[in-house]
Structures are given as C-alpha cells and as structure tokens.
XYZ file of C-alpha atoms in Angstrom:
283
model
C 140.763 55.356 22.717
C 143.273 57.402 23.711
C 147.076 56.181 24.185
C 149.436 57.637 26.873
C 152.981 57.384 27.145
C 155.290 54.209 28.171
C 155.619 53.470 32.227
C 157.298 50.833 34.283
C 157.194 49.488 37.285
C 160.295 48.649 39.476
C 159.553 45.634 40.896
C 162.570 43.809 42.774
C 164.786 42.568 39.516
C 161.821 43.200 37.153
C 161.158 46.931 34.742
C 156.866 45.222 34.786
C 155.963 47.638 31.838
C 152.344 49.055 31.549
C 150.166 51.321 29.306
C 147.028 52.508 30.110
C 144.413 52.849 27.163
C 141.178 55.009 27.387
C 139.339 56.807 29.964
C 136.485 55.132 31.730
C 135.750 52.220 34.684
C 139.683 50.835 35.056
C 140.278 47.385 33.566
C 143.408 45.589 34.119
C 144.420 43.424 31.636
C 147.129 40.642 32.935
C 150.085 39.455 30.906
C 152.022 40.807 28.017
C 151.550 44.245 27.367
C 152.717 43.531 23.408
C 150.649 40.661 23.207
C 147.187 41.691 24.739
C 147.376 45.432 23.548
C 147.332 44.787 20.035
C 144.798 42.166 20.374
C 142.360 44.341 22.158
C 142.810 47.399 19.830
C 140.272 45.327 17.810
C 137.721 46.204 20.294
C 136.191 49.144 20.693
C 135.294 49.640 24.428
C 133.666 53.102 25.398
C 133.811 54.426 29.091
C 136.687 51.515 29.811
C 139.995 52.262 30.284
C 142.316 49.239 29.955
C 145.456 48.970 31.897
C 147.652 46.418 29.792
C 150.162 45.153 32.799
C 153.487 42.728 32.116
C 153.503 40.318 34.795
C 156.569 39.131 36.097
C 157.348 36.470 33.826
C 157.213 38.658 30.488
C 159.011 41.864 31.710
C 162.722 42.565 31.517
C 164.995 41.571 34.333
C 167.730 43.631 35.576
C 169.403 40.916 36.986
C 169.198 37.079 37.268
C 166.488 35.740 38.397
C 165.246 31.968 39.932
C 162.444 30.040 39.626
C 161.217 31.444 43.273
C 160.688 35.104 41.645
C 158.337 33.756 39.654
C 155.309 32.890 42.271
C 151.310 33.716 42.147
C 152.011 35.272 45.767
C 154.699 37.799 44.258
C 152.839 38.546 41.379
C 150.058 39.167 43.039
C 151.758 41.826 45.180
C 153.186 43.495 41.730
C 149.447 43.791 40.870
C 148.221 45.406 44.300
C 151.556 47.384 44.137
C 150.746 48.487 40.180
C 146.938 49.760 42.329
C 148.534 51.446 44.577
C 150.703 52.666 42.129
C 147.614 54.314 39.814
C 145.710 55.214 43.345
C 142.791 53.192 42.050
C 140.350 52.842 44.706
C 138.848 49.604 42.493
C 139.481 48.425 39.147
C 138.075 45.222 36.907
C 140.580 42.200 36.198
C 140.968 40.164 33.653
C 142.835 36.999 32.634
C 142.838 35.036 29.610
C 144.601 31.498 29.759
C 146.553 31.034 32.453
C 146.935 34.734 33.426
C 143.135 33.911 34.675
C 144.396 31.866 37.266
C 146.511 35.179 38.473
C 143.600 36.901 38.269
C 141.362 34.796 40.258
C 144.614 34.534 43.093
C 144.414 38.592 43.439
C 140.720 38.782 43.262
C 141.361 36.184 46.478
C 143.672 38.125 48.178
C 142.133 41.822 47.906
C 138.355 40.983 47.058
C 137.491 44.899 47.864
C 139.511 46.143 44.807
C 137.982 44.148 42.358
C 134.840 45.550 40.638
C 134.736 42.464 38.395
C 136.504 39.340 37.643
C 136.777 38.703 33.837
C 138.144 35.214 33.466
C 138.701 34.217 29.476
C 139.619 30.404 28.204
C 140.561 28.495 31.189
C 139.443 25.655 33.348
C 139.755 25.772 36.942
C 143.774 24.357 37.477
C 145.955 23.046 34.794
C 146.516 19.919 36.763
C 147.202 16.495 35.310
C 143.884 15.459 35.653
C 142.353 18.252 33.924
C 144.419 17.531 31.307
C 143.451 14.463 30.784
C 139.743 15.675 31.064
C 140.997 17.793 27.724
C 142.567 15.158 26.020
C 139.746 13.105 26.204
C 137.334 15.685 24.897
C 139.653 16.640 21.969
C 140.142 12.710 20.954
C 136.004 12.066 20.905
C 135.267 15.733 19.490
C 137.765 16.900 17.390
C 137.540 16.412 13.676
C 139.977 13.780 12.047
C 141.534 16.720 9.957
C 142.012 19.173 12.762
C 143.432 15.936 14.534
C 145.682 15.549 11.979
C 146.871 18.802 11.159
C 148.059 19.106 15.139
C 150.073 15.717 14.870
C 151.986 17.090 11.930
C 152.488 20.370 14.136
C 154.030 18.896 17.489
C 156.317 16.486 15.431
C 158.157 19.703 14.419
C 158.391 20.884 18.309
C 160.982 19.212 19.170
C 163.193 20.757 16.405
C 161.681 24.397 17.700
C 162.907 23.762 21.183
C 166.225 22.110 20.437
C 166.566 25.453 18.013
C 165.491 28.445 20.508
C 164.536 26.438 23.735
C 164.076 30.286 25.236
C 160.939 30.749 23.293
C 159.564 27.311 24.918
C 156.176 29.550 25.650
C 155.710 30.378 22.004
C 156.909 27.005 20.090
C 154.316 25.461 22.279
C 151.497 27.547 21.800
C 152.506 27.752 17.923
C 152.406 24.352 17.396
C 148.938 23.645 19.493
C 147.378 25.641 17.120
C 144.912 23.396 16.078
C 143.601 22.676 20.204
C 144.235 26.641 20.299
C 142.045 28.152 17.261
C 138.509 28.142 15.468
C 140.674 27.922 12.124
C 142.696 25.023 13.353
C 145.553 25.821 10.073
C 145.736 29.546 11.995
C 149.433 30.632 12.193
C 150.132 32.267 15.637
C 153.605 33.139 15.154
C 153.030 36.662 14.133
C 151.438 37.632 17.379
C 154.119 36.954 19.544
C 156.401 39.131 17.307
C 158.534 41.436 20.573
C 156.464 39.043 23.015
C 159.021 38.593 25.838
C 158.453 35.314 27.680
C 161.182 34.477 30.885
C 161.479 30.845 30.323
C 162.419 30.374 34.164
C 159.182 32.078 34.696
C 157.131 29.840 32.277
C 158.468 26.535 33.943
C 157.745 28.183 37.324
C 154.228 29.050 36.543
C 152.243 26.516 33.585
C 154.737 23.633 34.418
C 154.713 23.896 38.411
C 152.091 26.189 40.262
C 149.583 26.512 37.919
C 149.362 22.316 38.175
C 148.331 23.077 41.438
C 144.860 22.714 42.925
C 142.304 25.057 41.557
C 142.044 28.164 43.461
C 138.464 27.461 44.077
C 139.728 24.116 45.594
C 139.476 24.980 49.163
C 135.627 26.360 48.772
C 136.652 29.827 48.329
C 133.933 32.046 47.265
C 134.126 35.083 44.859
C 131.993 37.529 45.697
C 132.370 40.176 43.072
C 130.500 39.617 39.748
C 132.809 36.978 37.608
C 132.287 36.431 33.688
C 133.628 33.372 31.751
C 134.009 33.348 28.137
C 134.957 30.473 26.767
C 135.363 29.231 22.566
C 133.618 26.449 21.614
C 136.639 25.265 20.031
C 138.952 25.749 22.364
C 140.947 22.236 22.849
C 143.262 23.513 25.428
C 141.177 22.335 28.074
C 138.097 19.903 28.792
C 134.918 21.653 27.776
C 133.567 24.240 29.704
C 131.266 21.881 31.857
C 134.272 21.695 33.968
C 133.344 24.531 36.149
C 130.176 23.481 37.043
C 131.522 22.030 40.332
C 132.691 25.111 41.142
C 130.294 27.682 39.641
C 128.364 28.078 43.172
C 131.313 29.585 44.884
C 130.777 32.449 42.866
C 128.261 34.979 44.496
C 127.338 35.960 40.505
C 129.147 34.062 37.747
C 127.871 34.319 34.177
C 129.603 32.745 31.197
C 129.393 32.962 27.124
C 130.315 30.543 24.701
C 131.405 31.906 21.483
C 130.593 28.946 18.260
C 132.947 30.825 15.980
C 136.484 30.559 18.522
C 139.120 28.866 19.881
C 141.585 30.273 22.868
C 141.181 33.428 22.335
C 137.813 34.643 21.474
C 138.469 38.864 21.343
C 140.629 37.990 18.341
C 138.747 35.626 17.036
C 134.987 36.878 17.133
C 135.992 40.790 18.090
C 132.511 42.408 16.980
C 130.775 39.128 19.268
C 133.092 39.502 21.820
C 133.400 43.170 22.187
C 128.849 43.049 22.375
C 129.064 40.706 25.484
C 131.406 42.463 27.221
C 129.944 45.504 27.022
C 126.044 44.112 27.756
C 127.828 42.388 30.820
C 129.791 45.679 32.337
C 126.483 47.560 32.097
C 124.329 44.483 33.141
C-alpha cells in the first residue's frame, strides 16, 4: 500500500483532513485519520484502497464552533461532499464504535453510493436502555478480576477530567479499558497520541444524538450488503444478540465474532480480522 500526500477538506469552520491509502475498490474509513490509519496499517488489504476521513468532531476548527455544528445530518453532507470531492461513483463505508452509527445515517441518506456497509463494535443506538442491556451483561459475564481492574480504573477518572477535561473522549475510553479490550490490563493511551477530539463535538454526538433511537428504529431497510464484526469481549455494549430485532431490515447482513477481542478487533486479532474481511469483499 501505497501512501499519497496530505489533503483537506474545507468544510464550513472545519480543515476535515483525509489520506487515501492503496489502489483498489474505495473504502472509506470514518473518524480520526491518526487514529484509524495507524491501526489499519496492520492489515494488509490488496485491491482496497482506504480513504481515512476526519469527521467533524476530530478535525481542526478555524473558528468557534457550537454544539449545532456537530450533527449526523452535517456530517453526513461532509461525507457525500468528501464523494463528490474524489468523483467516486460508489465507495464501501465503514464505522467502528460510534462512527458506525454515521455510517449507517449516510448509507440512509445516499443508499446508491454505498457498495457496502462495514459496521465494527456497536449496537444499534447508545440509548439508556441499551446501556443498561450492557451493564447487565458485563455484571453476569465479566470475570471478577476484569471487574475489578475497571473499578480501580474509573475511580481515577474523575482526577483525568478535572486535569484535561478537553480530552473527555480519551480519559473515558482509557479508563474503560477493561469493557473495551480482550486484555482487559491493555493501556490505550498510546493510540490516541495527536488524536484530536472537539469536546463540543463529543458531547454533541455520544452524549446527545447518538442516545437517540437506533437508525433502524423507524423500519428502515439497508439494502446494500452490511457486515458486523463484533469481539466477544467487547463490554461496551450488550452482546451482540442485540441486533437480532433488527437484522431483517437488512437486505444481506452477515456478522463475525472474533473470541480473541474486545472494541476493536483489526487491532486486536489483525491476521483474523484482515481474513474475514477480505473472504467477505470477494464473497
């Protein structure tokens, strides 16, 4: 894989910076371009070219911004307008945590540019009640140790907040480490090293819209081929039975279960992960 030079996208107060990796069937990848291109350098993907894309919410502004810049309609435009941009007739998407939910709200909107819908570690909203659905599976499943080592963790958030309450997205996901990772004593801190996270943006989207009903709530249906991979250890959310309302909305959904991960299975089980997503592209 091949890497090209730095680009940006104006979008109203945002520089939405994006690198395209490889040559191949496009692939956009949603979220942090320093978080998710590093990560997926561990995979080796022939014939796929990814398109690492900072939404909204980790780019840089160029002036202030408010909690209404920060919506799933306007960063769903920034992803039609980043198509337009690379005059890609179609292109893959995929979304890992909640940038899945942005994914599945612009496979919605423009359903004949997406190829495929790649949806990693998520449930279907991140409302109360699912919550609750993943608390309850963590307190009946999790081991006593792993349960312990993430007590000790989120008695120290408070301190993280009160130090650097801009990195609220990082402390948090730091100190779930053991709901987040196969190795529950995992230190995440060194992958969000240059990470840029708007904290106006974070409250806008996991503490407000994202709570939201599921965007399969209204009996939507997808009808591009959608793949869910999911870690068995992933204690983020309920387990992944709690699609199964939902999985017949999808024309073609398939899903994998790696035993060996947490949240984020292509760092966690690369070789496994890079297998089924290749078998599934050319499936």
């Amino acid at each position: 894989m091949s890497n090209r030079p730095q680009n940006y996208l104006k979008r109203e107060a945002f520089q939405c910076h994006y690198e395209i990796v490889g040559e191949g069937e496009p692939l956009l990848i949603i979220g942090s371009v320093q978080y998710y291109q590093p990560l997926f350098a561990r995979l080796a993907l022939p014939n796929i070219q990814c398109i690492f894309f900072d939404q909204r919410t980790h780019a840089i502004p160029t002036a202030p911004t408010q909690a209404a810049d920060y919506t799933i309609d306007r960063i769903t435009a920034d992803i039609e307008a980043l198509r337009c941009h690379l005059k890609l007739p179609t292109w893959s998407v995929f979304g890992h945590s909640g940038h899945a939910l942005l994914a599945m709200a612009y496979a919605r909107a423009h359903p004949n540019h997406v190829q495929r819908l790649l949806l990693c570690a998520i449930s279907p909203d991140l409302s109360p009640a699912t919550f609750a659905a993943a608390d309850a599976h963590w307190t009946t499943t999790a081991s006593a140790a792993r349960q312990q080592h993430w007590a000790q963790q989120m008695a120290q958030l408070p301190a993280d907040l009160q130090a650097d309450p801009e990195q609220i997205m990082q402390h948090i996901c730091r100190r779930m480490g053991a709901r987040r990772w196969y190795d529950y004593r995992f230190d995440e801190q060194a992958l969000w090293d240059k990470v840029h996270v708007n904290a106006t943006g974070f409250a806008s989207l996991w503490q407000d819209q994202f709570k939201q009903p599921a965007q399969v709530a209204d009996g939507h249906r997808f009808t591009m081929p959608t793949w869910l991979s999911w870690g068995r250890y992933d204690f983020s959310y309920p387990s992944i039975d709690c699609w199964e309302p939902y999985r017949i909305q999808f024309n073609d959904w398939n899903q994998t279960i790696f035993e060996r991960s947490g949240h984020t299975p292509f760092y966690e089980e690369p070789a496994a992960f890079n297998q089924a997503l290749l078998n599934w592209f050319q499936s």
